[in-house]
JSON list of C-alpha atoms in Angstrom, two decimals:
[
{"chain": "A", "resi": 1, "resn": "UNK", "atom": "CA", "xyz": [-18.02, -35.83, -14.67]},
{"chain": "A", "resi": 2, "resn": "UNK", "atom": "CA", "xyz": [-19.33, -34.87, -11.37]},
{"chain": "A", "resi": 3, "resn": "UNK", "atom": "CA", "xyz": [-17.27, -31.97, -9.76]},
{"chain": "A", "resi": 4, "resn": "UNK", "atom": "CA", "xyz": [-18.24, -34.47, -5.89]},
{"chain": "A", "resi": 5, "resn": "UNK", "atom": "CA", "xyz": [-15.50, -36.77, -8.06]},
{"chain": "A", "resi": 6, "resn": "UNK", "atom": "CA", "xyz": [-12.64, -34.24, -7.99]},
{"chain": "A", "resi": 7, "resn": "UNK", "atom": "CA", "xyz": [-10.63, -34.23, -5.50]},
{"chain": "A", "resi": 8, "resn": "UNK", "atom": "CA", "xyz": [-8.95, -31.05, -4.45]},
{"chain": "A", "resi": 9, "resn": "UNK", "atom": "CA", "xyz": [-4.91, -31.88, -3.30]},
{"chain": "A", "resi": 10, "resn": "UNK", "atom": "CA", "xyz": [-1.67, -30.23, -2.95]},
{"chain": "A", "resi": 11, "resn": "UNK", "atom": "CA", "xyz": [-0.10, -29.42, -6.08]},
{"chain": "A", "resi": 12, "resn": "UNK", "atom": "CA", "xyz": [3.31, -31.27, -6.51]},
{"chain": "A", "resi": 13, "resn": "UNK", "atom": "CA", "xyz": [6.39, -31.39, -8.53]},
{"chain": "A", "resi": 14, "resn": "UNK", "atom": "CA", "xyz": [4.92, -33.79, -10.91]},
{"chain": "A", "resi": 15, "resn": "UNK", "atom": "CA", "xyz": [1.62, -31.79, -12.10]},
{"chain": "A", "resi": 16, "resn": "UNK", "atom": "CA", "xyz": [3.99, -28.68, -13.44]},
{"chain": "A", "resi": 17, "resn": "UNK", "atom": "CA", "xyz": [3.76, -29.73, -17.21]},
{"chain": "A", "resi": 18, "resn": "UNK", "atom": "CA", "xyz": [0.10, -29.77, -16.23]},
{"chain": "A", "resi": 19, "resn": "UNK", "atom": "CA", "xyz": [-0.11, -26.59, -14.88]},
{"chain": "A", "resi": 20, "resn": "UNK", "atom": "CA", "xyz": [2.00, -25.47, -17.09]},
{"chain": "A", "resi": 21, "resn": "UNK", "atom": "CA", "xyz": [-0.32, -26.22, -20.60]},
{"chain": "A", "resi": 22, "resn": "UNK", "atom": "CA", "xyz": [-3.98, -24.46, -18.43]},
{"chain": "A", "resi": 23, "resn": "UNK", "atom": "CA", "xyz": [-1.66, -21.46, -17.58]},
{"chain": "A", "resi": 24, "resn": "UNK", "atom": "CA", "xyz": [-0.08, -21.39, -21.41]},
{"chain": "A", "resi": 25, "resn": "UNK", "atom": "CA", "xyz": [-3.45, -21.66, -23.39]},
{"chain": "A", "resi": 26, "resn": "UNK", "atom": "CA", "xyz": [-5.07, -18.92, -21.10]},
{"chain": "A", "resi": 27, "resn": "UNK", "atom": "CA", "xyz": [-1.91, -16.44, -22.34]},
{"chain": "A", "resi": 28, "resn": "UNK", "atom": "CA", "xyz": [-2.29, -17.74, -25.71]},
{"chain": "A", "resi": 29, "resn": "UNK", "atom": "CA", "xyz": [-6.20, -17.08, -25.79]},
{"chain": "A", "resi": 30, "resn": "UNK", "atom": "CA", "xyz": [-7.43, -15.42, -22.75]},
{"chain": "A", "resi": 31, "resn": "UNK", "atom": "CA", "xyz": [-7.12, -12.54, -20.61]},
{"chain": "A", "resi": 32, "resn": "UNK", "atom": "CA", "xyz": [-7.29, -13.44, -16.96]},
{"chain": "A", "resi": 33, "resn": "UNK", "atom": "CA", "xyz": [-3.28, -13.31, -17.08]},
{"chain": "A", "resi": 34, "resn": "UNK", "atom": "CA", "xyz": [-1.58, -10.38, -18.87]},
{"chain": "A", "resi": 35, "resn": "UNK", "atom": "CA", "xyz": [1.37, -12.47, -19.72]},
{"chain": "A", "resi": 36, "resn": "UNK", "atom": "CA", "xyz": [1.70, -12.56, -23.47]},
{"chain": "A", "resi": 37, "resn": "UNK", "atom": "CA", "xyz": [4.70, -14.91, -23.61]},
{"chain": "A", "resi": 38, "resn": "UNK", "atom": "CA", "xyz": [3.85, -18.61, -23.10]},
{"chain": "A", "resi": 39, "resn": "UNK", "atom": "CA", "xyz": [6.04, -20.05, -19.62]},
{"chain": "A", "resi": 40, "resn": "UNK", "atom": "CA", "xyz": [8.70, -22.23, -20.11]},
{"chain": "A", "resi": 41, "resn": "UNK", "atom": "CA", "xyz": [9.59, -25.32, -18.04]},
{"chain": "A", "resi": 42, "resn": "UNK", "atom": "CA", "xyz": [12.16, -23.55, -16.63]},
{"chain": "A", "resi": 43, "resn": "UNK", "atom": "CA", "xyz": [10.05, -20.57, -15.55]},
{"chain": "A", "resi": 44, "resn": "UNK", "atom": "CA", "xyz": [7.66, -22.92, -13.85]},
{"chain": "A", "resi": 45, "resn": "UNK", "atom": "CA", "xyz": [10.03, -24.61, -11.88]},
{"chain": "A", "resi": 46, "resn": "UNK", "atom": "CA", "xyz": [11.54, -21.51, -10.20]},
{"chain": "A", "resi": 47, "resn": "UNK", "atom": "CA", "xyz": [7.81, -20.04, -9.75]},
{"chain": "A", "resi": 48, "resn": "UNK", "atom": "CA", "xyz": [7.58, -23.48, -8.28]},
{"chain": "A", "resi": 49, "resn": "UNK", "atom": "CA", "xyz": [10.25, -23.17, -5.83]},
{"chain": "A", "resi": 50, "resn": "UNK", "atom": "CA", "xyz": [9.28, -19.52, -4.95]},
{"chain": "A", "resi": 51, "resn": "UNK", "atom": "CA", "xyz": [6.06, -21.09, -3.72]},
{"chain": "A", "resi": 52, "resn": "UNK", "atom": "CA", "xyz": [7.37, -24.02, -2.25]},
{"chain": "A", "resi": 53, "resn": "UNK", "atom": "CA", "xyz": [7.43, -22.64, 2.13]},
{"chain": "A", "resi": 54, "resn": "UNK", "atom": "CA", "xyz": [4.39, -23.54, 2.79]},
{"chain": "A", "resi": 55, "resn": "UNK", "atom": "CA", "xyz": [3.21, -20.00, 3.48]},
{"chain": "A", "resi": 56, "resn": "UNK", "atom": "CA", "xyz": [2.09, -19.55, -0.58]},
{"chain": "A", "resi": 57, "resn": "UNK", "atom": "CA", "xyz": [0.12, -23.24, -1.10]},
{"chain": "A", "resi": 58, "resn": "UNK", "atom": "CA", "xyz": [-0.78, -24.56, -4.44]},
{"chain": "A", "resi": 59, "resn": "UNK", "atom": "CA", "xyz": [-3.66, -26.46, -5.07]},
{"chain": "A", "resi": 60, "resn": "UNK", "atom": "CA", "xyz": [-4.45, -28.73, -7.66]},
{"chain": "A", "resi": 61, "resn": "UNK", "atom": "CA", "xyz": [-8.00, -30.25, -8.58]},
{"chain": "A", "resi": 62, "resn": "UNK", "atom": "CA", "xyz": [-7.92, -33.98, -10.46]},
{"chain": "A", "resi": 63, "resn": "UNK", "atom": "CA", "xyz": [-10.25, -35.67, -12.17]},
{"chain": "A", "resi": 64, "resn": "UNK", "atom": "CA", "xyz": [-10.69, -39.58, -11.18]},
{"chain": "A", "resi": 65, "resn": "UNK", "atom": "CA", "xyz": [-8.56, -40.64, -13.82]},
{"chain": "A", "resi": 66, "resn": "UNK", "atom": "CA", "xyz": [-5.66, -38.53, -12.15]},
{"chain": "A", "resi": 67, "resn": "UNK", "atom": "CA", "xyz": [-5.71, -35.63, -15.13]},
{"chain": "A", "resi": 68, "resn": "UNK", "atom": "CA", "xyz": [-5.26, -32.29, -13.90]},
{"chain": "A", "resi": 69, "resn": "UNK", "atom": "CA", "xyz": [-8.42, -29.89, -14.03]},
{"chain": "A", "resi": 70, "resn": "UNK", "atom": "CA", "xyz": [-7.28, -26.88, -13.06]},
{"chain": "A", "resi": 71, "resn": "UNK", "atom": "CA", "xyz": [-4.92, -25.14, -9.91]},
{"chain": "A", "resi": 72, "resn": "UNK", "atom": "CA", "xyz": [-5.18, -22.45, -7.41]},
{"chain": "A", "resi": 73, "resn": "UNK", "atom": "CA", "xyz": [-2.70, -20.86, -5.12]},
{"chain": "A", "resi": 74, "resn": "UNK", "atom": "CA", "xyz": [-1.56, -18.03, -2.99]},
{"chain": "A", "resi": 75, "resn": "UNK", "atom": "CA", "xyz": [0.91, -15.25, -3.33]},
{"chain": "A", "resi": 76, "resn": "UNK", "atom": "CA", "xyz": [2.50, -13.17, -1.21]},
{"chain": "A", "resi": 77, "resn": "UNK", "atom": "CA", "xyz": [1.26, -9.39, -1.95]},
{"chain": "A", "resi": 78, "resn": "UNK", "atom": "CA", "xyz": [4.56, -8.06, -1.14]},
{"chain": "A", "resi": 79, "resn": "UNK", "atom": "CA", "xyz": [7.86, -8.91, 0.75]},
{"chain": "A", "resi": 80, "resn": "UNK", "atom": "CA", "xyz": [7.41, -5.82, 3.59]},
{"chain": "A", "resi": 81, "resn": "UNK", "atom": "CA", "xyz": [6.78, -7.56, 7.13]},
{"chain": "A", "resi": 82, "resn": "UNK", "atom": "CA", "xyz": [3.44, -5.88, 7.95]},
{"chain": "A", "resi": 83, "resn": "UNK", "atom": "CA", "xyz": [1.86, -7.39, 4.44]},
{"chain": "A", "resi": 84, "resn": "UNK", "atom": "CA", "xyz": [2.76, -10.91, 5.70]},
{"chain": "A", "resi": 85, "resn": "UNK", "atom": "CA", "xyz": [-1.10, -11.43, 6.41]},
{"chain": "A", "resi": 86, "resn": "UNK", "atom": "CA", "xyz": [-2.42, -10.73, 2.99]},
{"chain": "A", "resi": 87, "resn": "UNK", "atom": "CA", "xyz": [-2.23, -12.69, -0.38]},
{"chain": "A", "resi": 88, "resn": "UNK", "atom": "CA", "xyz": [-3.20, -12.32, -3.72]},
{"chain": "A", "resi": 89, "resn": "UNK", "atom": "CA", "xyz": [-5.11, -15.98, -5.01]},
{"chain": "A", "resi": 90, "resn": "UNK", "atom": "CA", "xyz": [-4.86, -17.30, -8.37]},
{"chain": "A", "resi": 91, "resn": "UNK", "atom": "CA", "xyz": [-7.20, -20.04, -10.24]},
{"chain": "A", "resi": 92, "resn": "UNK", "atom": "CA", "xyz": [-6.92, -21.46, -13.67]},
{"chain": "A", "resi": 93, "resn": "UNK", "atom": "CA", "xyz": [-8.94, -23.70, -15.02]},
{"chain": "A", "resi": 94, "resn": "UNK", "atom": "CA", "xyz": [-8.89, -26.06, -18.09]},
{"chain": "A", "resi": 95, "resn": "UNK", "atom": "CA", "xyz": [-10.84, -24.66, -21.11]},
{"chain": "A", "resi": 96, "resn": "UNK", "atom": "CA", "xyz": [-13.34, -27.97, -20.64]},
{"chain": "A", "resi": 97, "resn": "UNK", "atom": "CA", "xyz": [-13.45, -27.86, -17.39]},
{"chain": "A", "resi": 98, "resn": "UNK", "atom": "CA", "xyz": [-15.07, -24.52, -16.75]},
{"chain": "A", "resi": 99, "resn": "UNK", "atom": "CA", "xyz": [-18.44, -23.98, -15.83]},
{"chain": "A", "resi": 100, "resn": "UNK", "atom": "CA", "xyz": [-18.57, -27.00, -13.62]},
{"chain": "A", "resi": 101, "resn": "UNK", "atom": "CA", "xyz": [-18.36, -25.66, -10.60]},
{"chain": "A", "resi": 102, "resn": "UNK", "atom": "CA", "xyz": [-14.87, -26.28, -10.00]},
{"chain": "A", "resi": 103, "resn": "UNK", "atom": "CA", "xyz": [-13.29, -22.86, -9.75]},
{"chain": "A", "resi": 104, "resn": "UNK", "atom": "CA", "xyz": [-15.74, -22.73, -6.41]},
{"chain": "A", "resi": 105, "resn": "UNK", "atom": "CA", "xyz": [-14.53, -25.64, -5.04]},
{"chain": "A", "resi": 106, "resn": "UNK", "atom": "CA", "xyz": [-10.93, -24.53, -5.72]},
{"chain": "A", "resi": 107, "resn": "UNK", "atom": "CA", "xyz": [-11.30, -21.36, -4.40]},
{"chain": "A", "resi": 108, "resn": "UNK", "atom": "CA", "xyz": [-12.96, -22.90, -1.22]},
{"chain": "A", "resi": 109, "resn": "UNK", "atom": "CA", "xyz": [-10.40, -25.17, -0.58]},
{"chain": "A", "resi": 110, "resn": "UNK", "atom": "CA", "xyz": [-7.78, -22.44, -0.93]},
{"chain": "A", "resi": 111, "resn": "UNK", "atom": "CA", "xyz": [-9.74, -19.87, 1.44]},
{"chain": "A", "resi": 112, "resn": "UNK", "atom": "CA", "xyz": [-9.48, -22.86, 4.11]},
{"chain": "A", "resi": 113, "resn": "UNK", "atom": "CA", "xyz": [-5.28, -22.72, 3.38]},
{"chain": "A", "resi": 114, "resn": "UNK", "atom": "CA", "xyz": [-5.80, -19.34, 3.58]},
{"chain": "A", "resi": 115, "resn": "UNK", "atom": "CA", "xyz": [-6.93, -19.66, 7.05]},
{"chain": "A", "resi": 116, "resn": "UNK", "atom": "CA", "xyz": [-5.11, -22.52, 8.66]},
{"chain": "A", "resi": 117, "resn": "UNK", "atom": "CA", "xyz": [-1.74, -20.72, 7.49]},
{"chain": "A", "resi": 118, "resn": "UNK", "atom": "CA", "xyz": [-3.17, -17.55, 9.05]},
{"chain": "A", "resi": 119, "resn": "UNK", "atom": "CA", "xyz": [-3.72, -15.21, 6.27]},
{"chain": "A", "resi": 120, "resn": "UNK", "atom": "CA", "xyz": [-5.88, -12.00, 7.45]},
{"chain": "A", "resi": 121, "resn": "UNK", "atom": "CA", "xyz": [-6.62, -10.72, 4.01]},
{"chain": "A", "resi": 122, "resn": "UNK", "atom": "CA", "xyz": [-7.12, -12.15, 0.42]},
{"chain": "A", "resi": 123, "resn": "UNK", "atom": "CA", "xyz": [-6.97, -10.26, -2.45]},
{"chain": "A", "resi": 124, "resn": "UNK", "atom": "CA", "xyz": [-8.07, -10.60, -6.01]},
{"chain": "A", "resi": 125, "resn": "UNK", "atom": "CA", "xyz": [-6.95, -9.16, -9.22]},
{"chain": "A", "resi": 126, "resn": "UNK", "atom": "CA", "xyz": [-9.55, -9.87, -11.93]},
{"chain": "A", "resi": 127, "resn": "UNK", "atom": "CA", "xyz": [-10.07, -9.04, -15.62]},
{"chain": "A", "resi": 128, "resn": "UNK", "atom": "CA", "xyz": [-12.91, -6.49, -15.60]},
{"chain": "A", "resi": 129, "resn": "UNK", "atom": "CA", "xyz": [-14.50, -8.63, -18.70]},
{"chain": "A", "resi": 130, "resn": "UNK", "atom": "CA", "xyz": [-13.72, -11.97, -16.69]},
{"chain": "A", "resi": 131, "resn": "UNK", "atom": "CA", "xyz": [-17.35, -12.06, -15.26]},
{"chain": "A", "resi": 132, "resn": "UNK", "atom": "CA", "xyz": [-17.22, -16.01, -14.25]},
{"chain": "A", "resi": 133, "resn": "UNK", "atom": "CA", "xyz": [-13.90, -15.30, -12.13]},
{"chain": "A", "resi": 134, "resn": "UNK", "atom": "CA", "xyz": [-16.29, -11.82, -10.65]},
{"chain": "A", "resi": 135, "resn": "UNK", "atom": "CA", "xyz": [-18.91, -13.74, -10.23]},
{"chain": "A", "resi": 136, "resn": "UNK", "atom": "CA", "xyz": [-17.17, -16.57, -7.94]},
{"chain": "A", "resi": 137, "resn": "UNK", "atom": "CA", "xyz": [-15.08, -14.32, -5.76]},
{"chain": "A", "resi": 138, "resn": "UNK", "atom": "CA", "xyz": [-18.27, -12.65, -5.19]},
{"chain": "A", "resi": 139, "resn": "UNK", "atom": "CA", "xyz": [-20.51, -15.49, -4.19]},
{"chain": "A", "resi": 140, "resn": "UNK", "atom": "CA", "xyz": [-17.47, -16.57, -1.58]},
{"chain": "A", "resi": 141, "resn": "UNK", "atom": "CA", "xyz": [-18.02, -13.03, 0.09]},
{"chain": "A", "resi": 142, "resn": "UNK", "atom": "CA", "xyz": [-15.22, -11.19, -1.90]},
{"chain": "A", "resi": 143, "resn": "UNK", "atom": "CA", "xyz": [-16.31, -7.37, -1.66]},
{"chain": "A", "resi": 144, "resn": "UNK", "atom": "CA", "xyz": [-15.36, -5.31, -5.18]},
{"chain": "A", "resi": 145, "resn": "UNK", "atom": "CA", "xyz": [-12.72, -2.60, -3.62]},
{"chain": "A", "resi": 146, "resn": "UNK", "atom": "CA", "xyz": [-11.53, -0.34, -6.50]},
{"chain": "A", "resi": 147, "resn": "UNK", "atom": "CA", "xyz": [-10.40, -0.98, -10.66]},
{"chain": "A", "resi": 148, "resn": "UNK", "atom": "CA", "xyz": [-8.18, 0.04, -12.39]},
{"chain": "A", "resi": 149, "resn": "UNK", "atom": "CA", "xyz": [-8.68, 1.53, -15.86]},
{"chain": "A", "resi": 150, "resn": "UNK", "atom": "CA", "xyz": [-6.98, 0.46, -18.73]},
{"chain": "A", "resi": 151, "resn": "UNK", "atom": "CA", "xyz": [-4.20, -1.11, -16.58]},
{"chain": "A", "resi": 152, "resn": "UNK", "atom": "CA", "xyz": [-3.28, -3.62, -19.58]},
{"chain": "A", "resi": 153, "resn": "UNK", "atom": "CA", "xyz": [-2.84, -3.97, -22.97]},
{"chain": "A", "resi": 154, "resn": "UNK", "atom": "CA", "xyz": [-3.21, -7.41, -24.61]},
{"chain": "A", "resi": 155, "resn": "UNK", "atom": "CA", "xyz": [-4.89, -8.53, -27.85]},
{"chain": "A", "resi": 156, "resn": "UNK", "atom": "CA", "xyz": [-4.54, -5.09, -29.44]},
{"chain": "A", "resi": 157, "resn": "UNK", "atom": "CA", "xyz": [-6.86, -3.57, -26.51]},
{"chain": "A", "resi": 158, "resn": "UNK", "atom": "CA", "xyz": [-6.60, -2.02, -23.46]},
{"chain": "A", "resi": 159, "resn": "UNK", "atom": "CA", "xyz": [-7.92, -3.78, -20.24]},
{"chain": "A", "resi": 160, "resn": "UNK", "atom": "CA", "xyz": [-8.96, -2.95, -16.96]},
{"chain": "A", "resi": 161, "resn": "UNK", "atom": "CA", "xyz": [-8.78, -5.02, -13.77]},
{"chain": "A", "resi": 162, "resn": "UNK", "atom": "CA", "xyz": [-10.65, -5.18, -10.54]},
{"chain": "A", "resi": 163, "resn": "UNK", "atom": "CA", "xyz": [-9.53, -5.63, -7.34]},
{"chain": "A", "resi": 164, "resn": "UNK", "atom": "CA", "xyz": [-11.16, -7.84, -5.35]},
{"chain": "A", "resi": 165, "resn": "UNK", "atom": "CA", "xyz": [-10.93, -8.15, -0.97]},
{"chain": "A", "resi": 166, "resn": "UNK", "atom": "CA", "xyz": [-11.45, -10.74, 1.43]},
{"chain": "A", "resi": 167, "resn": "UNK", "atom": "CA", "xyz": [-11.27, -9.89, 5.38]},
{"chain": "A", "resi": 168, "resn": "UNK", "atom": "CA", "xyz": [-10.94, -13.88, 7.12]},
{"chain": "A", "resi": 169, "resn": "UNK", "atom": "CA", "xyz": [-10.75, -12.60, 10.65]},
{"chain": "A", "resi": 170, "resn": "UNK", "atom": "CA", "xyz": [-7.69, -12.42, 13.34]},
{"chain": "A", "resi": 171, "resn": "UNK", "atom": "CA", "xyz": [-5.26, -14.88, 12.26]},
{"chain": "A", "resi": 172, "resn": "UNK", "atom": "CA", "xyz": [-5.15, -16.86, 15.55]},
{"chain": "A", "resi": 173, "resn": "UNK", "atom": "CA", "xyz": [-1.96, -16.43, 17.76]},
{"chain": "A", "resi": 174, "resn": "UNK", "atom": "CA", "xyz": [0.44, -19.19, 16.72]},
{"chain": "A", "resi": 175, "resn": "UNK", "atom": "CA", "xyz": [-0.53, -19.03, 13.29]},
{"chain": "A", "resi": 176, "resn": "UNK", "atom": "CA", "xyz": [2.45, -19.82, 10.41]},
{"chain": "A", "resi": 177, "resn": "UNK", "atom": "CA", "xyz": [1.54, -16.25, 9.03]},
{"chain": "A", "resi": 178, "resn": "UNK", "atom": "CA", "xyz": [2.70, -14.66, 12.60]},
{"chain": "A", "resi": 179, "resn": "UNK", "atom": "CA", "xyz": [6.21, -15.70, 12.18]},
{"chain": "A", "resi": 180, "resn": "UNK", "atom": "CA", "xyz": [6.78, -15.16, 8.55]},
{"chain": "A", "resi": 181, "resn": "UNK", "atom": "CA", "xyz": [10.83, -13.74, 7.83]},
{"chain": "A", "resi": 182, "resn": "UNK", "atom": "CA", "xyz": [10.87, -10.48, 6.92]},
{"chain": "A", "resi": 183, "resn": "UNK", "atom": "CA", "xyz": [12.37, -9.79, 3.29]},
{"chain": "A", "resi": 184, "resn": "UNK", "atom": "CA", "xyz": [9.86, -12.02, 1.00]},
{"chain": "A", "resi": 185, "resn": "UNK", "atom": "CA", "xyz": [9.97, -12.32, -2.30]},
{"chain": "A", "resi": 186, "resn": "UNK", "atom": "CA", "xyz": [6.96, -11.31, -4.19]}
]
């Protein structure tokens, strides 16, 4: 498969089981998420909901024969009114569709939703040992901005994470960002 074939949408309603089985097997055998619980449907659905104002997109990539290959989004860092400019971004991948070239194209697309909604910063919280997810952030001009050791425990060992920081520029007046309600949820 050629990653020119996948196209890059918004998520919807339909692709949670989806997103639901890349996010599950990366708890079950991965650490880019500390969550050692698998999600239920339920779960998903209200994480769904949380991010459905248009102000926290989800992105999903699919192949040409409409299977899911992996999702993206955006989350608000916290529900204070002067963070309403920065986000944290997420991307999971399926287990065979990494190393493709995909998780740049995600991340691209989401940096553009990033920007059109009127986000000022992007953050990242990586993995330390996660050197593809590094590696990408870097190469799209993410700057390493601290870590924090030993942060997480999963698998029987202690992990640390780095933080990861993306300056887009002004937001332009009239951005969605501008007029986001005070009192978020994270």
């Amino acid at each position: 498969m050629e990653i020119a074939q996948v196209r890059i949408r918004p998520a919807r309603e339909a692709d949670l089981p989806a997103i639901n089985r890349i996010y599950n097997d990366e708890i079950l055998h991965g650490t880019a998420t500390w969550d050692t619980e698998p999600w239920s449907e339920a779960r998903r659905l209200a994480w769904w909901q949380a991010h459905g104002d248009g102000l926290q997109p989800v992105l999903a990539a699919e192949s040409p024969d409409g299977r899911l290959l992996g999702f993206a989004y955006l989350t608000f860092v916290s529900d204070k009114p002067g963070w309403r400019f920065t986000r944290e971004d997420t991307i999971y991948l399926d287990p065979a569709a990494r190393g493709l070239g995909l998780g740049r194209h995600l991340l691209a697309a989401l940096l553009d939703e990033a920007r059109r909604i009127g986000v000022r910063t992007v953050l990242a919280s990586i993995t330390a040992t996660n050197t593809a997810s590094i590696r990408l952030h870097e190469r799209l001009g993410f700057e390493r901005v601290g870590v924090l050791r030993s942060a997480g425990y999963k698998f029987g060992r202690w992990l640390d994470t780095c933080y990861y920081q993306l300056d887009l520029g002004e937001p332009p007046p009239g951005a969605p960002a501008w007029d986001t309600p005070v009192g978020r949820a994270t």
